[in-house]
Amino acid sequence: MTNDAIRGSHIDISRRQNGADTRLRGCISERRTYKDGRLGTIEDFNVSDRAMPSATTPTEPLPVYFIGHAGVGLLFDESEDNKIVQANLRAIGKEIQTINPPPKAILVFSGHFEAGEIHGPGVIEVNVKKTTPILHDFVNDFHDTKPFVYDYDWPHRDAPELAHDVWKHLVKAGIKAKRVERGVDHGVWVPFKIMFPPEDPLEVPIIEVSTFHGYDLESQIRLGEAVRSLRNQGYLIVGSGMAVHSFASIAEIHSAKTEEDKRTVADRVLAESRTFDSKIREALSKHNAGERSAALFKLEELPEFKRSHPTVEHFTPLLVAAGAADDSSAEPLGVDVVRPGFSYLNVRFS
C-alpha cells in the first residue's frame, strides 16, 4: 500500500481512496472454498481441529489494529460513504493476509463484548467455545424491514486450546479472568466479513476477549498492557469499536421538529464528531506509551467526549489496542469517514 493509500484524511461522506468502489459480493455465504481447495460450510470449518496455516514465532512484535466496525448496514448499504468504509476495511484485511509468517491467532476485543453482567466488575471474559456461531445481535429489529440480515453467515476458525492459553496468560498477569462460551458478536464478524471475503478467506483462528465493564478507562489500558507480550508469540491484536459512537445524537437529530431544525442539529453533531475524531488522532500521535495513554485519558474531560460516547464500550477497544501497542507508532489507515454521531477511524500501531 502506498503512503497516500493509508494516511487518513477528513471527509464527510463523499471521498474515495484511489478511485476505489468496493461493492460487497457474496454477503450471504453458506459455502466457502479455502485456499487448499476444500469446500465446506460453516459447520465443516468453524472448528479448531482442522489444519491451521503454519505459524511460527515472529521475529518482531506483530502490529496492533483498531478498526471502526460499523453495524450490519455495512454489508448492504449502497451509499458512497459506506463503500469507502468497506474499501478501508478490505485494505486492512489484505494487509493482514500479507503478514508472514501468519499469526497464530487473532485476538479481538469488541465493543459488543463487555464483561461484568454475570461475573461482576473487574473481570475479563475469554471465549473458549469450540465451533462458535455468529450472533445476530443487532441494536435494531430488522425482521420487518431487512429480514435477510438474519441469514448472514461468516465461516471462521476457532482455537479453544489457544484461548485457554490466553486465559492462563491473563491470570498470570494479575487479571481476574473467567472462561466463557458464547458466539461471535457483530462487532467482529461484520467487519471481518468485509475484510476477509470468500475469495480471500481468513484461515487464522480468532479468539474473542472482553473488555472490562464500566468507566474505568485506565483498566482498559492495563488490559492491553497485559496482552502486549502476546504480540511476540504470534498473536495479532485487534480492537474493534468506533472513535465516535452516539445513537443519542442520532435520536436528537430525528426528534427535531422541522427539516431546518434537523439540518441545524445534524451540523452541530457533525462538528462535535469531527472535533472528537481530531482529538483522538492528536492523542494517538504521541510516540511514548505513557504520554499517549495520558492524552487518551484527558479526552474524557472534553465536552465532546460524552456527546461522542454516551456509553464507553465502543471507545474502550481503542484503549486496549493502545495499551497493547506500547511505543509503536499509530498510523490512521485509509480515508477517514466522519458522520454525525459516528467516526469510522482505523489505526495501525507498528
mmCIF file of C-alpha atoms in Angstrom:
data_model
loop_
_atom_site.group_PDB
_atom_site.id
_atom_site.type_symbol
_atom_site.label_atom_id
_atom_site.label_comp_id
_atom_site.label_asym_id
_atom_site.label_seq_id
_atom_site.Cartn_x
_atom_site.Cartn_y
_atom_site.Cartn_z
ATOM 1 C CA MET A 1 0.000 0.000 0.000
ATOM 2 C CA THR A 2 1.275 3.485 -0.765
ATOM 3 C CA ASN A 3 1.589 6.125 1.910
ATOM 4 C CA ASP A 4 -1.229 8.007 0.217
ATOM 5 C CA ALA A 5 -3.452 4.958 0.485
ATOM 6 C CA ILE A 6 -3.004 4.510 4.210
ATOM 7 C CA ARG A 7 -2.952 8.034 5.582
ATOM 8 C CA GLY A 8 -6.288 9.183 6.968
ATOM 9 C CA SER A 9 -7.814 12.414 5.705
ATOM 10 C CA HIS A 10 -11.013 14.095 6.809
ATOM 11 C CA ILE A 11 -14.119 13.863 4.669
ATOM 12 C CA ASP A 12 -17.824 13.873 5.348
ATOM 13 C CA ILE A 13 -19.257 11.096 3.221
ATOM 14 C CA SER A 14 -18.163 11.583 -0.360
ATOM 15 C CA ARG A 15 -14.477 10.813 -0.965
ATOM 16 C CA ARG A 16 -12.993 7.605 -2.315
ATOM 17 C CA GLN A 17 -9.421 6.407 -1.998
ATOM 18 C CA ASN A 18 -7.622 5.918 -5.318
ATOM 19 C CA GLY A 19 -10.943 5.535 -7.129
ATOM 20 C CA ALA A 20 -11.943 2.546 -5.013
ATOM 21 C CA ASP A 21 -15.531 1.423 -5.480
ATOM 22 C CA THR A 22 -15.852 -1.722 -3.427
ATOM 23 C CA ARG A 23 -19.227 -3.401 -3.708
ATOM 24 C CA LEU A 24 -19.981 -6.238 -1.366
ATOM 25 C CA ARG A 25 -20.098 -9.588 -3.094
ATOM 26 C CA GLY A 26 -21.481 -12.747 -1.609
ATOM 27 C CA CYS A 27 -22.806 -11.263 1.622
ATOM 28 C CA ILE A 28 -24.906 -14.302 2.422
ATOM 29 C CA SER A 29 -22.387 -17.087 2.091
ATOM 30 C CA GLU A 30 -23.005 -20.566 3.395
ATOM 31 C CA ARG A 31 -20.237 -22.329 1.486
ATOM 32 C CA ARG A 32 -16.607 -21.384 1.105
ATOM 33 C CA THR A 33 -13.620 -22.665 -0.802
ATOM 34 C CA TYR A 34 -10.439 -22.494 1.249
ATOM 35 C CA LYS A 35 -7.007 -21.853 -0.208
ATOM 36 C CA ASP A 36 -6.125 -25.526 -0.051
ATOM 37 C CA GLY A 37 -9.082 -26.336 -2.296
ATOM 38 C CA ARG A 38 -11.505 -27.627 0.336
ATOM 39 C CA LEU A 39 -15.152 -26.638 0.041
ATOM 40 C CA GLY A 40 -17.306 -26.563 3.121
ATOM 41 C CA THR A 41 -19.985 -24.966 5.232
ATOM 42 C CA ILE A 42 -19.615 -23.098 8.495
ATOM 43 C CA GLU A 43 -20.336 -26.352 10.300
ATOM 44 C CA ASP A 44 -17.424 -28.014 8.499
ATOM 45 C CA PHE A 45 -14.761 -25.404 9.087
ATOM 46 C CA ASN A 46 -15.819 -23.477 12.183
ATOM 47 C CA VAL A 47 -13.816 -25.877 14.338
ATOM 48 C CA SER A 48 -10.409 -25.983 15.912
ATOM 49 C CA ASP A 49 -9.166 -29.432 14.981
ATOM 50 C CA ARG A 50 -8.658 -28.676 11.284
ATOM 51 C CA ALA A 51 -5.248 -27.935 9.844
ATOM 52 C CA MET A 52 -4.155 -24.390 10.613
ATOM 53 C CA PRO A 53 -1.858 -22.271 8.471
ATOM 54 C CA SER A 54 1.730 -22.680 9.548
ATOM 55 C CA ALA A 55 2.596 -20.105 12.192
ATOM 56 C CA THR A 56 5.947 -19.607 13.839
ATOM 57 C CA THR A 57 7.209 -17.125 16.398
ATOM 58 C CA PRO A 58 7.605 -13.738 14.687
ATOM 59 C CA THR A 59 10.997 -12.054 14.619
ATOM 60 C CA GLU A 60 9.430 -8.822 15.879
ATOM 61 C CA PRO A 61 6.159 -7.917 17.621
ATOM 62 C CA LEU A 62 3.121 -8.160 15.373
ATOM 63 C CA PRO A 63 1.247 -4.914 14.714
ATOM 64 C CA VAL A 64 -1.912 -3.919 16.566
ATOM 65 C CA TYR A 65 -5.024 -2.664 14.801
ATOM 66 C CA PHE A 66 -8.048 -0.657 15.791
ATOM 67 C CA ILE A 67 -10.958 -0.811 13.345
ATOM 68 C CA GLY A 68 -14.207 1.141 13.133
ATOM 69 C CA HIS A 69 -16.576 -1.790 12.833
ATOM 70 C CA ALA A 70 -19.925 -0.125 11.936
ATOM 71 C CA GLY A 71 -23.229 -2.006 12.120
ATOM 72 C CA VAL A 72 -24.747 -4.674 9.914
ATOM 73 C CA GLY A 73 -25.670 -1.958 7.403
ATOM 74 C CA LEU A 74 -22.009 -2.140 6.411
ATOM 75 C CA LEU A 75 -22.924 -5.284 4.468
ATOM 76 C CA PHE A 76 -25.781 -3.891 2.367
ATOM 77 C CA ASP A 77 -25.753 -0.072 2.429
ATOM 78 C CA GLU A 78 -25.051 1.250 -1.092
ATOM 79 C CA SER A 79 -24.208 4.817 -0.016
ATOM 80 C CA GLU A 80 -20.928 6.350 -1.100
ATOM 81 C CA ASP A 81 -19.584 6.681 2.431
ATOM 82 C CA ASN A 82 -20.337 3.034 3.168
ATOM 83 C CA LYS A 83 -18.413 1.979 0.074
ATOM 84 C CA ILE A 84 -15.437 3.911 1.433
ATOM 85 C CA VAL A 85 -15.750 2.243 4.845
ATOM 86 C CA GLN A 86 -15.867 -1.131 3.074
ATOM 87 C CA ALA A 87 -12.813 -0.301 0.968
ATOM 88 C CA ASN A 88 -10.863 0.819 4.042
ATOM 89 C CA LEU A 89 -11.607 -2.411 5.883
ATOM 90 C CA ARG A 90 -10.890 -4.558 2.850
ATOM 91 C CA ALA A 91 -7.463 -2.921 2.519
ATOM 92 C CA ILE A 92 -6.700 -3.727 6.158
ATOM 93 C CA GLY A 93 -7.767 -7.325 5.592
ATOM 94 C CA LYS A 94 -5.425 -7.596 2.621
ATOM 95 C CA GLU A 95 -2.623 -6.148 4.727
ATOM 96 C CA ILE A 96 -3.208 -8.698 7.485
ATOM 97 C CA GLN A 97 -3.185 -11.507 4.933
ATOM 98 C CA THR A 98 0.343 -10.490 3.897
ATOM 99 C CA ILE A 99 1.811 -10.990 7.394
ATOM 100 C CA ASN A 100 4.471 -13.669 7.090
ATOM 101 C CA PRO A 101 4.646 -15.933 8.946
ATOM 102 C CA PRO A 102 0.889 -15.741 9.517
ATOM 103 C CA PRO A 103 -0.349 -15.019 13.027
ATOM 104 C CA LYS A 104 -1.005 -17.914 15.364
ATOM 105 C CA ALA A 105 -4.407 -16.348 16.127
ATOM 106 C CA ILE A 106 -6.193 -13.007 16.032
ATOM 107 C CA LEU A 107 -7.084 -11.740 19.491
ATOM 108 C CA VAL A 108 -10.145 -9.488 19.178
ATOM 109 C CA PHE A 109 -11.581 -7.016 21.692
ATOM 110 C CA SER A 110 -15.027 -5.873 20.564
ATOM 111 C CA GLY A 111 -17.281 -3.040 21.629
ATOM 112 C CA HIS A 112 -20.037 -5.650 21.906
ATOM 113 C CA PHE A 113 -18.301 -7.892 24.436
ATOM 114 C CA GLU A 114 -18.103 -6.190 27.809
ATOM 115 C CA ALA A 115 -17.631 -8.419 30.851
ATOM 116 C CA GLY A 116 -19.393 -7.799 34.119
ATOM 117 C CA GLU A 117 -23.039 -8.742 33.773
ATOM 118 C CA ILE A 118 -22.502 -12.255 35.175
ATOM 119 C CA HIS A 119 -19.142 -12.178 36.917
ATOM 120 C CA GLY A 120 -19.268 -8.612 38.166
ATOM 121 C CA PRO A 121 -16.964 -5.616 37.551
ATOM 122 C CA GLY A 122 -13.223 -6.035 37.350
ATOM 123 C CA VAL A 123 -13.441 -9.323 35.452
ATOM 124 C CA ILE A 124 -12.356 -10.200 31.916
ATOM 125 C CA GLU A 125 -14.032 -12.986 29.957
ATOM 126 C CA VAL A 126 -12.269 -15.180 27.395
ATOM 127 C CA ASN A 127 -14.391 -17.094 24.894
ATOM 128 C CA VAL A 128 -13.170 -20.706 24.818
ATOM 129 C CA LYS A 129 -16.127 -22.210 22.971
ATOM 130 C CA LYS A 130 -15.487 -24.661 20.158
ATOM 131 C CA THR A 131 -17.459 -24.128 16.943
ATOM 132 C CA THR A 132 -18.614 -20.619 17.791
ATOM 133 C CA PRO A 133 -21.757 -19.438 15.998
ATOM 134 C CA ILE A 134 -22.093 -15.852 14.860
ATOM 135 C CA LEU A 135 -24.546 -13.739 16.826
ATOM 136 C CA HIS A 136 -27.180 -11.659 15.040
ATOM 137 C CA ASP A 137 -27.012 -9.269 17.988
ATOM 138 C CA PHE A 138 -28.141 -6.111 16.226
ATOM 139 C CA VAL A 139 -29.363 -2.992 18.016
ATOM 140 C CA ASN A 140 -32.289 -2.642 15.629
ATOM 141 C CA ASP A 141 -35.028 -5.162 14.889
ATOM 142 C CA PHE A 142 -34.726 -5.893 11.160
ATOM 143 C CA HIS A 143 -37.329 -8.648 10.938
ATOM 144 C CA ASP A 144 -39.888 -6.462 9.146
ATOM 145 C CA THR A 145 -37.568 -4.261 7.115
ATOM 146 C CA LYS A 146 -34.480 -6.321 6.236
ATOM 147 C CA PRO A 147 -35.042 -9.897 7.381
ATOM 148 C CA PHE A 148 -32.195 -11.148 5.175
ATOM 149 C CA VAL A 149 -29.635 -9.901 7.706
ATOM 150 C CA TYR A 150 -30.510 -12.870 9.910
ATOM 151 C CA ASP A 151 -29.333 -15.190 7.125
ATOM 152 C CA TYR A 152 -25.847 -13.732 7.071
ATOM 153 C CA ASP A 153 -23.108 -16.167 7.976
ATOM 154 C CA TRP A 154 -19.347 -15.979 8.380
ATOM 155 C CA PRO A 155 -17.373 -19.249 8.350
ATOM 156 C CA HIS A 156 -14.313 -18.929 10.543
ATOM 157 C CA ARG A 157 -11.875 -20.915 12.634
ATOM 158 C CA ASP A 158 -11.727 -21.224 16.404
ATOM 159 C CA ALA A 159 -8.838 -22.277 18.627
ATOM 160 C CA PRO A 160 -10.146 -23.201 22.099
ATOM 161 C CA GLU A 161 -6.764 -24.544 23.150
ATOM 162 C CA LEU A 162 -5.128 -21.200 22.340
ATOM 163 C CA ALA A 163 -7.999 -19.389 24.054
ATOM 164 C CA HIS A 164 -7.234 -21.376 27.201
ATOM 165 C CA ASP A 165 -3.596 -20.294 26.873
ATOM 166 C CA VAL A 166 -4.699 -16.646 26.617
ATOM 167 C CA TRP A 167 -6.840 -17.071 29.744
ATOM 168 C CA LYS A 168 -3.853 -18.521 31.631
ATOM 169 C CA HIS A 169 -1.694 -15.652 30.400
ATOM 170 C CA LEU A 170 -4.172 -13.076 31.714
ATOM 171 C CA VAL A 171 -4.456 -14.782 35.096
ATOM 172 C CA LYS A 172 -0.672 -14.939 35.381
ATOM 173 C CA ALA A 173 -0.545 -11.228 34.545
ATOM 174 C CA GLY A 174 -2.803 -10.479 37.509
ATOM 175 C CA ILE A 175 -6.047 -10.043 35.559
ATOM 176 C CA LYS A 176 -9.144 -11.601 37.074
ATOM 177 C CA ALA A 177 -10.288 -13.643 34.063
ATOM 178 C CA LYS A 178 -13.043 -16.183 33.521
ATOM 179 C CA ARG A 179 -13.603 -18.627 30.675
ATOM 180 C CA VAL A 180 -16.981 -18.414 28.949
ATOM 181 C CA GLU A 181 -18.679 -20.000 25.948
ATOM 182 C CA ARG A 182 -20.511 -17.674 23.605
ATOM 183 C CA GLY A 183 -20.893 -16.745 19.957
ATOM 184 C CA VAL A 184 -19.006 -14.171 17.908
ATOM 185 C CA ASP A 185 -20.732 -10.773 18.034
ATOM 186 C CA HIS A 186 -21.324 -8.490 15.081
ATOM 187 C CA GLY A 187 -18.519 -6.192 16.194
ATOM 188 C CA VAL A 188 -16.224 -8.942 14.908
ATOM 189 C CA TRP A 189 -17.943 -10.868 12.128
ATOM 190 C CA VAL A 190 -19.489 -7.909 10.293
ATOM 191 C CA PRO A 191 -16.191 -6.063 9.644
ATOM 192 C CA PHE A 192 -14.275 -9.334 9.221
ATOM 193 C CA LYS A 193 -16.783 -10.418 6.574
ATOM 194 C CA ILE A 194 -15.692 -7.380 4.567
ATOM 195 C CA MET A 195 -12.014 -7.677 5.430
ATOM 196 C CA PHE A 196 -11.836 -11.366 4.509
ATOM 197 C CA PRO A 197 -14.346 -12.108 1.720
ATOM 198 C CA PRO A 198 -14.978 -15.613 0.332
ATOM 199 C CA GLU A 199 -12.365 -15.158 -2.385
ATOM 200 C CA ASP A 200 -9.697 -14.334 0.236
ATOM 201 C CA PRO A 201 -10.817 -16.150 3.414
ATOM 202 C CA LEU A 202 -9.224 -15.807 6.802
ATOM 203 C CA GLU A 203 -7.633 -19.104 7.775
ATOM 204 C CA VAL A 204 -6.178 -17.821 11.044
ATOM 205 C CA PRO A 205 -8.366 -18.622 14.081
ATOM 206 C CA ILE A 206 -9.980 -15.856 16.102
ATOM 207 C CA ILE A 207 -10.153 -15.592 19.891
ATOM 208 C CA GLU A 208 -12.528 -13.058 21.387
ATOM 209 C CA VAL A 209 -11.719 -11.465 24.730
ATOM 210 C CA SER A 210 -13.960 -8.990 26.541
ATOM 211 C CA THR A 211 -13.124 -5.523 27.716
ATOM 212 C CA PHE A 212 -13.777 -4.506 31.319
ATOM 213 C CA HIS A 213 -17.285 -3.315 32.105
ATOM 214 C CA GLY A 214 -17.645 0.288 33.222
ATOM 215 C CA TYR A 215 -15.975 3.667 33.044
ATOM 216 C CA ASP A 216 -12.534 2.897 34.484
ATOM 217 C CA LEU A 217 -10.555 3.809 31.370
ATOM 218 C CA GLU A 218 -7.191 3.081 32.971
ATOM 219 C CA SER A 219 -8.200 -0.552 33.438
ATOM 220 C CA GLN A 220 -8.589 -0.915 29.668
ATOM 221 C CA ILE A 221 -5.035 0.305 29.089
ATOM 222 C CA ARG A 222 -3.817 -2.170 31.720
ATOM 223 C CA LEU A 223 -5.669 -4.950 29.901
ATOM 224 C CA GLY A 224 -3.842 -4.019 26.709
ATOM 225 C CA GLU A 225 -0.548 -3.986 28.573
ATOM 226 C CA ALA A 226 -1.309 -7.467 29.921
ATOM 227 C CA VAL A 227 -1.619 -8.921 26.419
ATOM 228 C CA ARG A 228 1.207 -6.861 24.926
ATOM 229 C CA SER A 229 3.773 -9.663 25.146
ATOM 230 C CA LEU A 230 1.490 -11.967 23.136
ATOM 231 C CA ARG A 231 2.467 -9.919 20.078
ATOM 232 C CA ASN A 232 5.873 -11.600 20.341
ATOM 233 C CA GLN A 233 4.236 -15.024 20.437
ATOM 234 C CA GLY A 234 2.349 -14.775 17.168
ATOM 235 C CA TYR A 235 -0.923 -13.198 18.311
ATOM 236 C CA LEU A 236 -2.325 -10.337 16.237
ATOM 237 C CA ILE A 237 -4.328 -7.963 18.443
ATOM 238 C CA VAL A 238 -7.349 -6.127 17.018
ATOM 239 C CA GLY A 239 -9.605 -3.685 18.841
ATOM 240 C CA SER A 240 -12.995 -3.323 17.166
ATOM 241 C CA GLY A 241 -15.040 -0.297 18.194
ATOM 242 C CA MET A 242 -15.685 3.226 16.954
ATOM 243 C CA ALA A 243 -13.902 6.509 17.573
ATOM 244 C CA VAL A 244 -17.315 8.208 17.764
ATOM 245 C CA HIS A 245 -20.463 6.218 18.547
ATOM 246 C CA SER A 246 -23.576 8.115 19.627
ATOM 247 C CA PHE A 247 -27.066 6.844 18.905
ATOM 248 C CA ALA A 248 -28.224 9.550 21.311
ATOM 249 C CA SER A 249 -27.037 12.182 18.842
ATOM 250 C CA ILE A 250 -28.895 10.461 16.009
ATOM 251 C CA ALA A 251 -32.060 10.401 18.119
ATOM 252 C CA GLU A 252 -31.612 14.113 18.784
ATOM 253 C CA ILE A 253 -31.442 14.802 15.045
ATOM 254 C CA HIS A 254 -34.526 12.724 14.314
ATOM 255 C CA SER A 255 -36.512 14.360 17.116
ATOM 256 C CA ALA A 256 -36.045 17.880 15.727
ATOM 257 C CA LYS A 257 -39.424 19.248 14.670
ATOM 258 C CA THR A 258 -38.648 20.704 11.237
ATOM 259 C CA GLU A 259 -36.301 19.798 8.416
ATOM 260 C CA GLU A 260 -34.405 23.024 9.016
ATOM 261 C CA ASP A 261 -34.043 22.136 12.691
ATOM 262 C CA LYS A 262 -32.833 18.652 11.710
ATOM 263 C CA ARG A 263 -30.144 20.164 9.487
ATOM 264 C CA THR A 264 -29.077 22.557 12.244
ATOM 265 C CA VAL A 265 -28.765 19.783 14.802
ATOM 266 C CA ALA A 266 -27.009 17.493 12.313
ATOM 267 C CA ASP A 267 -24.452 20.205 11.528
ATOM 268 C CA ARG A 268 -23.762 20.707 15.228
ATOM 269 C CA VAL A 269 -23.405 16.980 15.863
ATOM 270 C CA LEU A 270 -21.099 16.598 12.852
ATOM 271 C CA ALA A 271 -18.897 19.404 14.178
ATOM 272 C CA GLU A 272 -18.718 17.650 17.565
ATOM 273 C CA SER A 273 -17.891 14.339 15.918
ATOM 274 C CA ARG A 274 -15.155 15.886 13.798
ATOM 275 C CA THR A 275 -13.672 17.633 16.803
ATOM 276 C CA PHE A 276 -13.503 14.456 18.855
ATOM 277 C CA ASP A 277 -12.128 12.462 15.914
ATOM 278 C CA SER A 278 -9.358 15.059 15.563
ATOM 279 C CA LYS A 279 -8.607 14.988 19.296
ATOM 280 C CA ILE A 280 -8.270 11.201 19.212
ATOM 281 C CA ARG A 281 -5.825 11.474 16.313
ATOM 282 C CA GLU A 282 -3.842 14.072 18.234
ATOM 283 C CA ALA A 283 -3.664 11.817 21.303
ATOM 284 C CA LEU A 284 -2.630 8.804 19.234
ATOM 285 C CA SER A 285 0.194 10.777 17.623
ATOM 286 C CA LYS A 286 2.195 10.568 20.875
ATOM 287 C CA HIS A 287 5.005 8.046 20.413
ATOM 288 C CA ASN A 288 5.667 7.409 24.102
ATOM 289 C CA ALA A 289 3.193 4.903 25.543
ATOM 290 C CA GLY A 290 2.796 6.811 28.818
ATOM 291 C CA GLU A 291 2.214 10.130 27.080
ATOM 292 C CA ARG A 292 -0.232 8.537 24.673
ATOM 293 C CA SER A 293 -2.221 6.941 27.496
ATOM 294 C CA ALA A 294 -2.321 10.233 29.401
ATOM 295 C CA ALA A 295 -3.556 12.045 26.296
ATOM 296 C CA LEU A 296 -6.271 9.432 25.740
ATOM 297 C CA PHE A 297 -7.423 9.716 29.373
ATOM 298 C CA LYS A 298 -7.562 13.505 29.039
ATOM 299 C CA LEU A 299 -10.131 13.130 26.267
ATOM 300 C CA GLU A 300 -12.666 12.302 28.977
ATOM 301 C CA GLU A 301 -12.501 15.932 30.101
ATOM 302 C CA LEU A 302 -13.712 17.253 26.750
ATOM 303 C CA PRO A 303 -17.377 18.224 26.358
ATOM 304 C CA GLU A 304 -17.346 16.260 23.111
ATOM 305 C CA PHE A 305 -16.423 13.044 24.936
ATOM 306 C CA LYS A 306 -19.822 12.403 26.500
ATOM 307 C CA ARG A 307 -21.509 13.591 23.314
ATOM 308 C CA SER A 308 -19.424 11.173 21.237
ATOM 309 C CA HIS A 309 -19.627 8.310 23.732
ATOM 310 C CA PRO A 310 -22.749 8.397 25.929
ATOM 311 C CA THR A 311 -21.569 4.903 26.871
ATOM 312 C CA VAL A 312 -17.921 3.916 26.565
ATOM 313 C CA GLU A 313 -17.990 0.343 25.249
ATOM 314 C CA HIS A 314 -17.065 1.392 21.684
ATOM 315 C CA PHE A 315 -14.210 3.598 22.923
ATOM 316 C CA THR A 316 -12.587 1.047 25.230
ATOM 317 C CA PRO A 317 -11.288 -1.289 22.468
ATOM 318 C CA LEU A 318 -9.147 1.640 21.284
ATOM 319 C CA LEU A 319 -7.655 1.901 24.779
ATOM 320 C CA VAL A 320 -6.912 -1.826 24.848
ATOM 321 C CA ALA A 321 -5.204 -1.531 21.468
ATOM 322 C CA ALA A 322 -3.175 1.468 22.650
ATOM 323 C CA GLY A 323 -2.106 -0.397 25.785
ATOM 324 C CA ALA A 324 -1.005 -3.394 23.727
ATOM 325 C CA ALA A 325 0.883 -1.168 21.287
ATOM 326 C CA ASP A 326 3.430 0.161 23.797
ATOM 327 C CA ASP A 327 5.590 2.752 21.999
ATOM 328 C CA SER A 328 4.612 1.603 18.492
ATOM 329 C CA SER A 329 3.685 4.443 16.161
ATOM 330 C CA ALA A 330 -0.021 4.901 15.422
ATOM 331 C CA GLU A 331 -0.982 5.495 11.800
ATOM 332 C CA PRO A 332 -4.543 6.159 10.610
ATOM 333 C CA LEU A 333 -5.455 3.919 7.682
ATOM 334 C CA GLY A 334 -7.496 4.697 4.615
ATOM 335 C CA VAL A 335 -9.864 7.607 4.111
ATOM 336 C CA ASP A 336 -11.482 8.766 7.317
ATOM 337 C CA VAL A 337 -15.268 8.903 7.243
ATOM 338 C CA VAL A 338 -16.910 11.138 9.834
ATOM 339 C CA ARG A 339 -20.685 11.349 10.002
ATOM 340 C CA PRO A 340 -22.949 12.964 12.593
ATOM 341 C CA GLY A 341 -22.548 10.769 15.664
ATOM 342 C CA PHE A 342 -20.091 8.320 14.099
ATOM 343 C CA SER A 343 -16.431 8.090 13.136
ATOM 344 C CA TYR A 344 -15.027 5.113 11.249
ATOM 345 C CA LEU A 345 -11.389 5.704 12.145
ATOM 346 C CA ASN A 346 -8.983 2.784 11.561
ATOM 347 C CA VAL A 347 -5.474 2.723 13.050
ATOM 348 C CA ARG A 348 -2.406 0.528 12.776
ATOM 349 C CA PHE A 349 0.153 0.523 15.602
ATOM 350 C CA SER A 350 3.537 -0.729 14.404
#
